[in-house]
PDB file of C-alpha atoms in Angstrom:
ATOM      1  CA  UNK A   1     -17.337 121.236 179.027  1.00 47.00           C
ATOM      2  CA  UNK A   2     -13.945 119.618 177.571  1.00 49.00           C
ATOM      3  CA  UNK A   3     -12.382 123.470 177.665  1.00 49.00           C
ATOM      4  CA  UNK A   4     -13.528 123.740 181.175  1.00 48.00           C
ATOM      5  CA  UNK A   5     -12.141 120.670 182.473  1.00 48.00           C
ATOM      6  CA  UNK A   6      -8.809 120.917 180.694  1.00 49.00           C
ATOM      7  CA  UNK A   7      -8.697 124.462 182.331  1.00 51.00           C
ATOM      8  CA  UNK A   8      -9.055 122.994 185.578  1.00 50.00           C
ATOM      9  CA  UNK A   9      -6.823 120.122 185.359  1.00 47.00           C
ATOM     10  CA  UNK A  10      -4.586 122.933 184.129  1.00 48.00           C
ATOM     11  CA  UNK A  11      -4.904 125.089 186.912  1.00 43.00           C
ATOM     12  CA  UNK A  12      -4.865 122.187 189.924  1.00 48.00           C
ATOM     13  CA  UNK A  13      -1.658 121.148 188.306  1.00 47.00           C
ATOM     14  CA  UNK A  14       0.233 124.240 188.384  1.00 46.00           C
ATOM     15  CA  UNK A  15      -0.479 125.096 191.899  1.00 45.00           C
ATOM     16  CA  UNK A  16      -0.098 121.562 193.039  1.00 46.00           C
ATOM     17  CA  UNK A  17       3.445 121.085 191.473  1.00 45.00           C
ATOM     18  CA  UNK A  18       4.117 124.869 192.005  1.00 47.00           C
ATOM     19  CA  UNK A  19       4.743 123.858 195.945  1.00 43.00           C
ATOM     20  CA  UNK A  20       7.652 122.305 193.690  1.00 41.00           C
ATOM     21  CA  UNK A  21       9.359 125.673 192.363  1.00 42.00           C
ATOM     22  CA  UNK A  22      10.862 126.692 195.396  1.00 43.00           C
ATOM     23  CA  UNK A  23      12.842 123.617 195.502  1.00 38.00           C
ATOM     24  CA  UNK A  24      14.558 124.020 192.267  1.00 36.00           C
ATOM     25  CA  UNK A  25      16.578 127.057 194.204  1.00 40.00           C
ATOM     26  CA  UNK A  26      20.324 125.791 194.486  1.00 36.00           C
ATOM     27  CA  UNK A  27      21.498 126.254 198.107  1.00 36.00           C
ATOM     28  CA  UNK A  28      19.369 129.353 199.543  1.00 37.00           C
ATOM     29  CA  UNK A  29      21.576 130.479 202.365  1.00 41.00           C
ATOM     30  CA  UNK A  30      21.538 127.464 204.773  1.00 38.00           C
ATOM     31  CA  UNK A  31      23.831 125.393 202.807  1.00 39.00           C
ATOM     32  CA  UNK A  32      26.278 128.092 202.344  1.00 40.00           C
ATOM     33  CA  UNK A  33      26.666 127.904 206.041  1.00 41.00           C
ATOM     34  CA  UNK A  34      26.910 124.289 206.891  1.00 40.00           C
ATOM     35  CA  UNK A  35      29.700 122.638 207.847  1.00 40.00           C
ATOM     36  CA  UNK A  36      31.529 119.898 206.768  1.00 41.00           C
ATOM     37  CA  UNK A  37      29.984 116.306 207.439  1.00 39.00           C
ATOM     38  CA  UNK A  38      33.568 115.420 208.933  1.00 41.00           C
ATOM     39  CA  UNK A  39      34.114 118.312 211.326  1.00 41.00           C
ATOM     40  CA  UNK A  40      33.406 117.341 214.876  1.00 39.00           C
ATOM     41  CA  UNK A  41      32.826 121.017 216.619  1.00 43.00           C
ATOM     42  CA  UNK A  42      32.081 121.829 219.799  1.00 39.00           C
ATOM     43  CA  UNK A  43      28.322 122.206 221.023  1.00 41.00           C
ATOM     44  CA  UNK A  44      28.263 126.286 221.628  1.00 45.00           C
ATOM     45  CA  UNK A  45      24.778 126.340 223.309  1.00 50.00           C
ATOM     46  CA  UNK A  46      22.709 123.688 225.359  1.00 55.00           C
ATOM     47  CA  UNK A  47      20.702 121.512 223.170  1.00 55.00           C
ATOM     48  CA  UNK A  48      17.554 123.178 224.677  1.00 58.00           C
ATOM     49  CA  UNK A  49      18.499 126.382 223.967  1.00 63.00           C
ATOM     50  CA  UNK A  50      19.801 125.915 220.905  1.00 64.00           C
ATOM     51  CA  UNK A  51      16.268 124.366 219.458  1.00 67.00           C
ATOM     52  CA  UNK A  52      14.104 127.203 221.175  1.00 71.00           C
ATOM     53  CA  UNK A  53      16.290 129.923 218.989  1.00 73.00           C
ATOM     54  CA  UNK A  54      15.610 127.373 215.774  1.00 69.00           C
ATOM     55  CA  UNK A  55      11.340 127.430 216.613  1.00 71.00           C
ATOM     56  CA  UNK A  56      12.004 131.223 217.813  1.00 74.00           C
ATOM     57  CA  UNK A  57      13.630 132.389 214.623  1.00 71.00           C
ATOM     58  CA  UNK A  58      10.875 130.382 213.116  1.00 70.00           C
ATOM     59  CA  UNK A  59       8.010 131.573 214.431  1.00 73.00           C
ATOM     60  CA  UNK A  60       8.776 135.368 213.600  1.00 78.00           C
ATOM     61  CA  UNK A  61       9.956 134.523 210.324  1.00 77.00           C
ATOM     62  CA  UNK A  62       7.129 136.596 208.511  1.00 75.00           C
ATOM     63  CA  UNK A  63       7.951 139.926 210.966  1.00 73.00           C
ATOM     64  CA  UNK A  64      11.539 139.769 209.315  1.00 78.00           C
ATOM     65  CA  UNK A  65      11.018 139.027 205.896  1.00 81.00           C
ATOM     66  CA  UNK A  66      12.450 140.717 202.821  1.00 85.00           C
ATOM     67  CA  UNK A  67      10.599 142.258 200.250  1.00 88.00           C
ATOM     68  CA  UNK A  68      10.970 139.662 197.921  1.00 89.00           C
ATOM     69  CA  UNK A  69       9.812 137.303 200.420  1.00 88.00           C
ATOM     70  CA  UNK A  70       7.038 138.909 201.146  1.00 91.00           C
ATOM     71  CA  UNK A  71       6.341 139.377 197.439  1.00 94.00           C
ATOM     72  CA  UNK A  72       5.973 135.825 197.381  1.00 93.00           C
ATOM     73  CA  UNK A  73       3.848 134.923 200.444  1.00 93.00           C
ATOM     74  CA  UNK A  74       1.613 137.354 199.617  1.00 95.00           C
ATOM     75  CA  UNK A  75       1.513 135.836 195.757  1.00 96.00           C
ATOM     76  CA  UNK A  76       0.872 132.316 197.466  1.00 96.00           C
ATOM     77  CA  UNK A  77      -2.134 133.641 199.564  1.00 96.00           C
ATOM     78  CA  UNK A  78      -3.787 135.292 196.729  1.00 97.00           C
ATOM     79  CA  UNK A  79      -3.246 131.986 194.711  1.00 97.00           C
ATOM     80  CA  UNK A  80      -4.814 129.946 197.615  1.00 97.00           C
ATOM     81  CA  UNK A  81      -7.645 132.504 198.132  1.00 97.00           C
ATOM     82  CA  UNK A  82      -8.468 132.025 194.435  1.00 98.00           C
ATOM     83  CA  UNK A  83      -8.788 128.478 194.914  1.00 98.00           C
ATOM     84  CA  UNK A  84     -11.135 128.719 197.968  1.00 98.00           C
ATOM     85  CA  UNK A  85     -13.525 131.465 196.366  1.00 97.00           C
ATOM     86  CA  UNK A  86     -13.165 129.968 193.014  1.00 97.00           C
ATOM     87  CA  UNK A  87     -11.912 126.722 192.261  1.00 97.00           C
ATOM     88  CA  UNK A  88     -12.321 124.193 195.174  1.00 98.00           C
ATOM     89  CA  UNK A  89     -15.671 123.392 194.033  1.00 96.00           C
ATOM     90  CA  UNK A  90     -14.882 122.856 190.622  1.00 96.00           C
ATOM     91  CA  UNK A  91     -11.833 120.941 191.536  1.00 96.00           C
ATOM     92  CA  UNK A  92     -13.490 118.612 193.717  1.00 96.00           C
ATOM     93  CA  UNK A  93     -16.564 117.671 191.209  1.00 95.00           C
ATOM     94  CA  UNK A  94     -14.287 117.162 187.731  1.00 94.00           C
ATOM     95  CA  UNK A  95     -10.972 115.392 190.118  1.00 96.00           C
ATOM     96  CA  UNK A  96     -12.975 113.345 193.237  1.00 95.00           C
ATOM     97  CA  UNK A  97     -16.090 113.083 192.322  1.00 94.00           C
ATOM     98  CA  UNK A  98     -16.368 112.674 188.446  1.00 92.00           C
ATOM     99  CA  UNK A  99     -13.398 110.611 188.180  1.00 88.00           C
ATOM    100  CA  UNK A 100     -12.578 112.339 184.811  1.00 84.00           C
ATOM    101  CA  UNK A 101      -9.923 110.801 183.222  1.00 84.00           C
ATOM    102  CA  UNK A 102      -8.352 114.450 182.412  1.00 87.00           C
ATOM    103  CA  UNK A 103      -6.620 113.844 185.473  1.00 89.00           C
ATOM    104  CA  UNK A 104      -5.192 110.610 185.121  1.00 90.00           C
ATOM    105  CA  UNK A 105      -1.584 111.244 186.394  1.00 91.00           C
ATOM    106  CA  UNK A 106      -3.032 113.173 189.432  1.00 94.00           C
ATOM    107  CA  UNK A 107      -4.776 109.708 190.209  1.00 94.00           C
ATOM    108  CA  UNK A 108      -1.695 107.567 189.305  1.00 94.00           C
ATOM    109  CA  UNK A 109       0.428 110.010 192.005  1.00 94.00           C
ATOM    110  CA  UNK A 110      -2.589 109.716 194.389  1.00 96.00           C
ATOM    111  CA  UNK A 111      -2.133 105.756 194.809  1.00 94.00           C
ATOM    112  CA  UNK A 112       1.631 106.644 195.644  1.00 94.00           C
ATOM    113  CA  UNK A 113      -0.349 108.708 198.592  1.00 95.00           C
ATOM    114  CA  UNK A 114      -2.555 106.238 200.157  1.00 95.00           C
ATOM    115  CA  UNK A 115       0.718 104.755 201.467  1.00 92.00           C
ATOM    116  CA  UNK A 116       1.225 107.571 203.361  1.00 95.00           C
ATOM    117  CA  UNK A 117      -2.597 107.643 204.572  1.00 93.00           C
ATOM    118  CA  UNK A 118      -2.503 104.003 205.391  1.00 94.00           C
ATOM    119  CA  UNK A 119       0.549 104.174 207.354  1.00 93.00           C
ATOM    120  CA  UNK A 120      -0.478 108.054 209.262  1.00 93.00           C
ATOM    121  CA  UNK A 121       1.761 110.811 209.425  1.00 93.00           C
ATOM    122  CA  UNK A 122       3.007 110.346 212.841  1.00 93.00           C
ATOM    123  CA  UNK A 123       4.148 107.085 212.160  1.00 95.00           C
ATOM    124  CA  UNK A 124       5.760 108.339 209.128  1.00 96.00           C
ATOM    125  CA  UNK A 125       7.543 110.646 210.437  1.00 96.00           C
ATOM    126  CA  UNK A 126       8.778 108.575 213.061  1.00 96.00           C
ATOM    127  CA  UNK A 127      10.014 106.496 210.867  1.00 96.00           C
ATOM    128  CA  UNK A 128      11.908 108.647 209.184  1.00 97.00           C
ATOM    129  CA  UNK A 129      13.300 110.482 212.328  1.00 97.00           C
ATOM    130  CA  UNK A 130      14.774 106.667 213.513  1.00 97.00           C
ATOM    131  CA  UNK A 131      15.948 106.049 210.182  1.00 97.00           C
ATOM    132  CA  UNK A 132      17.764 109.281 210.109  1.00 97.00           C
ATOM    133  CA  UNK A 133      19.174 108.684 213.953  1.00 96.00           C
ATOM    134  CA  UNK A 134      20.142 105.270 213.573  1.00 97.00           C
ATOM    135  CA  UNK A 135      22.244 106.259 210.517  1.00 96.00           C
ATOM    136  CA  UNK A 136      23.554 109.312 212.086  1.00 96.00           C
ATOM    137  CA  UNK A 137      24.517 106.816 214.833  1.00 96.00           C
ATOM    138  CA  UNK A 138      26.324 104.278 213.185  1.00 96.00           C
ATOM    139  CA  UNK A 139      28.157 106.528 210.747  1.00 95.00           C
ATOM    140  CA  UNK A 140      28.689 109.432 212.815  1.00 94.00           C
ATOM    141  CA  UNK A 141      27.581 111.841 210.678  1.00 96.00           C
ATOM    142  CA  UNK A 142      26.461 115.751 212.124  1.00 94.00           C
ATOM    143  CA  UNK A 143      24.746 116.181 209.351  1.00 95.00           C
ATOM    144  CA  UNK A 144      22.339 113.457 209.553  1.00 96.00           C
ATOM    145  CA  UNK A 145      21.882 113.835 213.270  1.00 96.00           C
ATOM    146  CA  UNK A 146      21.241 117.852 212.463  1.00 95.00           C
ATOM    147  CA  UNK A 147      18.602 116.576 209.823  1.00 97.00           C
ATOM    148  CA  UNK A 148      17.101 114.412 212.737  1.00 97.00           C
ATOM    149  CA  UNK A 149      16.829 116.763 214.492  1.00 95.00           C
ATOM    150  CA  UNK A 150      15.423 119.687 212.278  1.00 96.00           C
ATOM    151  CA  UNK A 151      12.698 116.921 211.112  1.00 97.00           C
ATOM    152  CA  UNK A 152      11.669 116.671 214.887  1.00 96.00           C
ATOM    153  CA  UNK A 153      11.265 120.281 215.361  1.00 95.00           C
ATOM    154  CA  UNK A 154       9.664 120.957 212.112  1.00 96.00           C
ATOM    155  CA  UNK A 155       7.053 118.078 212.662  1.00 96.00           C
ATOM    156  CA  UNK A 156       5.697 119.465 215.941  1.00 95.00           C
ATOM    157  CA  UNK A 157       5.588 123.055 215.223  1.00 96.00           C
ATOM    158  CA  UNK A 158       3.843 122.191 211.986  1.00 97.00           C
ATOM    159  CA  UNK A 159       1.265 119.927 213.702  1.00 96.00           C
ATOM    160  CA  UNK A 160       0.861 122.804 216.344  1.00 96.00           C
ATOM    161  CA  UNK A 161      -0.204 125.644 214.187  1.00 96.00           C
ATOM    162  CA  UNK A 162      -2.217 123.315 211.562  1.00 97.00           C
ATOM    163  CA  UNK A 163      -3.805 122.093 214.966  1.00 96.00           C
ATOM    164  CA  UNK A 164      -4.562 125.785 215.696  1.00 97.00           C
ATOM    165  CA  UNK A 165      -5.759 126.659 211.761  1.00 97.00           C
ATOM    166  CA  UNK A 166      -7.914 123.705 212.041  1.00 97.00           C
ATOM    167  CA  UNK A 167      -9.814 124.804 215.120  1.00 95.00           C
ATOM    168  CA  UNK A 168      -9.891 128.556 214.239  1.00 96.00           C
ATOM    169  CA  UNK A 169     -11.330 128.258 210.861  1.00 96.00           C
ATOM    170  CA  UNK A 170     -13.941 124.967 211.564  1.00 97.00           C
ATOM    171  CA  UNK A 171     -13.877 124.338 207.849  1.00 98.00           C
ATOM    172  CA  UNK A 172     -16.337 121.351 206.635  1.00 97.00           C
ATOM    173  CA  UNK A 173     -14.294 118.502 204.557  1.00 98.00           C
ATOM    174  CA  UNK A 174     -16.186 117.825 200.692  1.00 97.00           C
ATOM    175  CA  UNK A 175     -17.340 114.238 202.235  1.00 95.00           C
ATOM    176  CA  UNK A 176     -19.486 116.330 204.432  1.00 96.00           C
ATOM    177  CA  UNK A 177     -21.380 118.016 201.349  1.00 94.00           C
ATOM    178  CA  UNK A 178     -21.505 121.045 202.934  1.00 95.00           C
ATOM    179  CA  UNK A 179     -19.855 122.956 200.312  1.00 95.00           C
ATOM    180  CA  UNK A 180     -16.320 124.841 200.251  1.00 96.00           C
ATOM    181  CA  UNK A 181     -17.328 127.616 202.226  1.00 96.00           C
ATOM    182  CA  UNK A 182     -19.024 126.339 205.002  1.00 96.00           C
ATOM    183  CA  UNK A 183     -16.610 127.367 208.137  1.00 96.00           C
ATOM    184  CA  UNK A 184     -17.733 127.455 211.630  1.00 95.00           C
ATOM    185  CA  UNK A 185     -14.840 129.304 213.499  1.00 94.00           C
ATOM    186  CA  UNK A 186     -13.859 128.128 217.537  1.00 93.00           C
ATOM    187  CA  UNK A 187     -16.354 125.836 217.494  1.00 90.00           C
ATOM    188  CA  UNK A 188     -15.515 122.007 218.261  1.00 85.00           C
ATOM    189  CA  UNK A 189     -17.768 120.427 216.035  1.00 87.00           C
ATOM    190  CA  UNK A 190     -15.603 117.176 215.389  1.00 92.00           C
ATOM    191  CA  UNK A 191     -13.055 116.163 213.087  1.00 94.00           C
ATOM    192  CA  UNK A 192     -15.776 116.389 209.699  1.00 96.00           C
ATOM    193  CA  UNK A 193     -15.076 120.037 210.470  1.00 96.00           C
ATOM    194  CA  UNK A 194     -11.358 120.027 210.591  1.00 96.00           C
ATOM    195  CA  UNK A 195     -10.242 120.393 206.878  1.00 97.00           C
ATOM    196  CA  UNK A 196      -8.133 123.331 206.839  1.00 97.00           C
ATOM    197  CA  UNK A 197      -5.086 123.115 206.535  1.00 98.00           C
ATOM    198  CA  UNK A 198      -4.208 119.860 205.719  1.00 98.00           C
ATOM    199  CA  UNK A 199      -2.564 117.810 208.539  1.00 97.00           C
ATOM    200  CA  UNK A 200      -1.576 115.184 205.927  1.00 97.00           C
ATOM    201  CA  UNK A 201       0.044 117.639 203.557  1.00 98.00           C
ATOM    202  CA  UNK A 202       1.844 120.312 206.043  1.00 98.00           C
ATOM    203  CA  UNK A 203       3.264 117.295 207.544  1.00 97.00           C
ATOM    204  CA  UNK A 204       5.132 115.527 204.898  1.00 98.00           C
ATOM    205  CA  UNK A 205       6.073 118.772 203.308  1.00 98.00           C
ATOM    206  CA  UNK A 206       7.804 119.940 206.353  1.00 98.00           C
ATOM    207  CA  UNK A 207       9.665 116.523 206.665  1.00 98.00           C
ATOM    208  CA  UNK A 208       9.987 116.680 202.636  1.00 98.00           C
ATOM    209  CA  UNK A 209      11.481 120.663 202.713  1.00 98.00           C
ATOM    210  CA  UNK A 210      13.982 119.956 205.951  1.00 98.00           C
ATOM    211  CA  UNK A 211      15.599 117.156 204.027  1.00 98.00           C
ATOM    212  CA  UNK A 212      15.580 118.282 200.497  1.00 98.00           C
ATOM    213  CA  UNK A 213      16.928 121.945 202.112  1.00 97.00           C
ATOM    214  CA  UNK A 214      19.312 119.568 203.724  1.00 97.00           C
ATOM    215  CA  UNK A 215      20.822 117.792 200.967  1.00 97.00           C
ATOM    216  CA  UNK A 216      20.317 120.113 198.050  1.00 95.00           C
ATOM    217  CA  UNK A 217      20.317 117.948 195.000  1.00 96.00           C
ATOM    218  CA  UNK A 218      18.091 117.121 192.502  1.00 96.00           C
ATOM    219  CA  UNK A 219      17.807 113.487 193.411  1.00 97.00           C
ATOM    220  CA  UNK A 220      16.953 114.280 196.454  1.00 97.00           C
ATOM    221  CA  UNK A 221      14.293 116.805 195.926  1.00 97.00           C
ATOM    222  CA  UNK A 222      12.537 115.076 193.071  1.00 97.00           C
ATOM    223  CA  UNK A 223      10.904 112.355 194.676  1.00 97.00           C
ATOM    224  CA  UNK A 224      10.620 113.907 197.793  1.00 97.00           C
ATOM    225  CA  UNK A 225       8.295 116.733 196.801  1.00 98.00           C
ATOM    226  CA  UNK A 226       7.012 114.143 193.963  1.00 97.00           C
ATOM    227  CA  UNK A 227       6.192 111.931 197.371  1.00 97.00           C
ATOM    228  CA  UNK A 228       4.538 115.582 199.197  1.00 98.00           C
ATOM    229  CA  UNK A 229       2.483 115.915 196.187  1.00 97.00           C
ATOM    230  CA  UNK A 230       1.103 112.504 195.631  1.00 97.00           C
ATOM    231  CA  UNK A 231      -0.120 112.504 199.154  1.00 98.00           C
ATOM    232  CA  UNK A 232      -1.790 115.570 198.824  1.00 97.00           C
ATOM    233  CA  UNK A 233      -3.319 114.390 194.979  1.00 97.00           C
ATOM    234  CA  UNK A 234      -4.985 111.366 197.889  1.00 97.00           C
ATOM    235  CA  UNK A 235      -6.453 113.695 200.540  1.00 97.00           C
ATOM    236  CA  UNK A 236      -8.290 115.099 197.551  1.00 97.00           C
ATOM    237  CA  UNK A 237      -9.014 112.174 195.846  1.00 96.00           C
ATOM    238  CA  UNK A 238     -10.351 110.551 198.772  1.00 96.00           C
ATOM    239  CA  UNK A 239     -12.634 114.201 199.305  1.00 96.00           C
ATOM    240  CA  UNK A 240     -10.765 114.366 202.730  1.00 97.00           C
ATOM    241  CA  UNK A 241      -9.310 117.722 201.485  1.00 98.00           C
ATOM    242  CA  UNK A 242     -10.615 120.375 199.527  1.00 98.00           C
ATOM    243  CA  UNK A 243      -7.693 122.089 196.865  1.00 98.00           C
ATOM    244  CA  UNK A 244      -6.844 125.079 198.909  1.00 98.00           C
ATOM    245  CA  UNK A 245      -6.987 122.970 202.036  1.00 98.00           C
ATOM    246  CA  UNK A 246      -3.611 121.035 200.338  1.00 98.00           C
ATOM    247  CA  UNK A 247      -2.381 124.165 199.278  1.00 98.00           C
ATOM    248  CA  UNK A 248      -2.457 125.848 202.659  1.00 98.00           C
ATOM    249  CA  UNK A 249      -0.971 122.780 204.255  1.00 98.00           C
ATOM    250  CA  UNK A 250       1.902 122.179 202.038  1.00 98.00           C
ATOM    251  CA  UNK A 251       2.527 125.448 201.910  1.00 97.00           C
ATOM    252  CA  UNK A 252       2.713 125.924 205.540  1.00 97.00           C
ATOM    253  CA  UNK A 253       5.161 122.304 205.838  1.00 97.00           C
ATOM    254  CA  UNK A 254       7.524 124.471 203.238  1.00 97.00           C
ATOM    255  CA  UNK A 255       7.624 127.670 205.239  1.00 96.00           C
ATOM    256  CA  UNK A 256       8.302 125.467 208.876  1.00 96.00           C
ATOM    257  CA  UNK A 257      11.007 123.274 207.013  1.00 96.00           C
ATOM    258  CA  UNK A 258      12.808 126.004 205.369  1.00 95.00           C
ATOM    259  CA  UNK A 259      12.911 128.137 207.789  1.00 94.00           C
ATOM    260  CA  UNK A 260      14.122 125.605 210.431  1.00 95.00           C
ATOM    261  CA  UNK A 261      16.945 125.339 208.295  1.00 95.00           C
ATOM    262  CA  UNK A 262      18.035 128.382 207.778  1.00 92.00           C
ATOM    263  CA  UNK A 263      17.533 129.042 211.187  1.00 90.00           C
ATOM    264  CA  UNK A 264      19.892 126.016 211.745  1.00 89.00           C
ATOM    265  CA  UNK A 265      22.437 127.482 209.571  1.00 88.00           C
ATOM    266  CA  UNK A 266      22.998 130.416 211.438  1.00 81.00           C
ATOM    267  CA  UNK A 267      24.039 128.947 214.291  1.00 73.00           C
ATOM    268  CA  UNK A 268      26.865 126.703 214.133  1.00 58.00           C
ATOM    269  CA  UNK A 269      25.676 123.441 216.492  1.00 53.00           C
ATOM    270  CA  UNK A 270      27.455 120.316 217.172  1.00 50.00           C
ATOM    271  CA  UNK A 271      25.938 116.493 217.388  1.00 48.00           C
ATOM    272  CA  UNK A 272      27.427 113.917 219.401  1.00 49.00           C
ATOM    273  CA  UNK A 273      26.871 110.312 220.933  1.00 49.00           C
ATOM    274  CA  UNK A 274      28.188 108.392 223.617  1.00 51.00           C
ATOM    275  CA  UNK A 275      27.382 105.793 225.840  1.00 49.00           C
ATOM    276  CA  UNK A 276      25.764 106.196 228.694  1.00 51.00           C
ATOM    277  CA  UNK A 277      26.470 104.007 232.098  1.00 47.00           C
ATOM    278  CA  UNK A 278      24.722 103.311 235.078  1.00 53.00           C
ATOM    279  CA  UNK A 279      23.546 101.519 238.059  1.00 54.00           C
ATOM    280  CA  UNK A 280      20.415 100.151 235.855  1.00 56.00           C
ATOM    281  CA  UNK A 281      21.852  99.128 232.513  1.00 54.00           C
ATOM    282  CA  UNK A 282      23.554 100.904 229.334  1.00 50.00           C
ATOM    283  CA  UNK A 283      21.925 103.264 227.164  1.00 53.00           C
ATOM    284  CA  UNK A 284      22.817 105.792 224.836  1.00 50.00           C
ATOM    285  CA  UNK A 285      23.142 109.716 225.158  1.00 53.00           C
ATOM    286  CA  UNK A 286      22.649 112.129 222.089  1.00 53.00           C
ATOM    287  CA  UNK A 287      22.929 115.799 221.952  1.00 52.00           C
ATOM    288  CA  UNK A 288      22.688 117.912 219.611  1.00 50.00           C
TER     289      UNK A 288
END
């Protein structure tokens, strides 16, 4: 039993922290094609516009893909499919269940993600996108008001399709103790049968990936996906979340977020602020 449950905490902790490989790239093509943090260009396209050609580009990202790309989506389905057929069971008895202390620094990270759970993910990420304005704002900085706005976009297309993979695939959650393969597809059977993806975990990877893809550095990255990872190490903990239900969520946050950016990249933008007057008060007007 100790060789089986070493090879599990094993495997769960490769394909957590794997989410975490991609990150170690330096610069991937967007930040080749930034610009400077000074420059103050002109905005080419209306803000509108310019966004819908971000989600666009986005969206059809997997039509376009390169070979190694595809190599590697099709390497992280497989992975994920293993889980599901094989391992979600057997993750979710040694890990939430059992308690065994084999996984004692998954349950250390996992406290770090009941901040996340306590607080929600829309609030989160709202306080992250104000954070990121306001100092955008007072330092006039593109890049931060670029981030802002990349965060924004990657937030609600992420919610939208894990909205739509919840619904399509009716998946029961482990609290439900209906086992890891109990779907009931299109039907609206309540949020006990909502567990795939992961809401929690596609969302704070996207807002994880757009800023770590953002500012490429190791100090960045680090605790950010450290931070993704914990929160999905709760949602299983907490038998919210079966294994493959975090890995199909965080993987989906990290396809949104990087592709946003890249997206981004390729089509130089400008940010500006100013204030706004009129016959009912001040405000303030941002585009982007």
């Amino acid at each position: 039993m100790n060789s089986r449950r070493s090879g599990c905490w094993h495997v769960c902790t490769m394909i957590l922290f794997g989410l975490l490989s991609p990150a170690a790239e330096s610069g991937l093509h967007a930040q080749e094609s930034l610009r400077d943090r000074d420059a103050l260009p002109a905005v080419e396209a209306p803000p509108g516009l310019a966004a819908g050609r971000e989600l666009h580009q986005a969206l059809t990202s997997p039509f376009r893909m390169s070979k190694k790309e595809s190599v590697r989506m099709l390497g992280f389905v497989a992975v994920t499919a293993g889980v599901y057929f094989l391992l979600d069971d057997l993750i979710d008895e040694e890990y939430a269940r059992e308690g065994d202390n084999i996984f004692y620094p998954a349950h250390e990270l996992a406290e770090i993600g009941k901040a996340y759970d306590q607080v929600s993910p829309v609030a989160f990420t709202a306080g992250v996108t104000a954070s990121l304005l306001a100092g955008g704002l007072v330092l006039q900085d593109q890049k931060l008001l670029q981030t802002t706005k990349l965060v924004v976009e990657a937030s609600v297309l992420t919610q939208a399709l894990t909205y739509l993979g919840k619904h399509a695939l009716g998946r029961a959650r482990p609290d439900t103790d209906q086992g890891p393969h109990h779907l009931t597809p299109f039907k609206n059977r309540g949020n006990a049968f909502q567990s795939m993806p992961s809401g929690h975990a596609s969302s704070v990877f996207a807002t994880m990936t757009v800023i770590s893809k953002q500012y490429d550095r190791w100090w960045v990255r680090i605790p950010a996906y450290t931070f993704a990872t914990a929160v999905a190490f709760q949602r299983m903990e907490d038998r919210r979340h079966w294994a493959s239900d975090v890995l199909a969520g965080g993987g989906l946050g990290y396809w949104v977020g990087s592709t946003l950016v890249r997206a981004h990249a390729r089509q130089p933008q400008g940010a500006s602020w100013r204030p706004a007057f009129g016959t009912r008060g001040l405000g303030l007007a941002v585009a982007f």
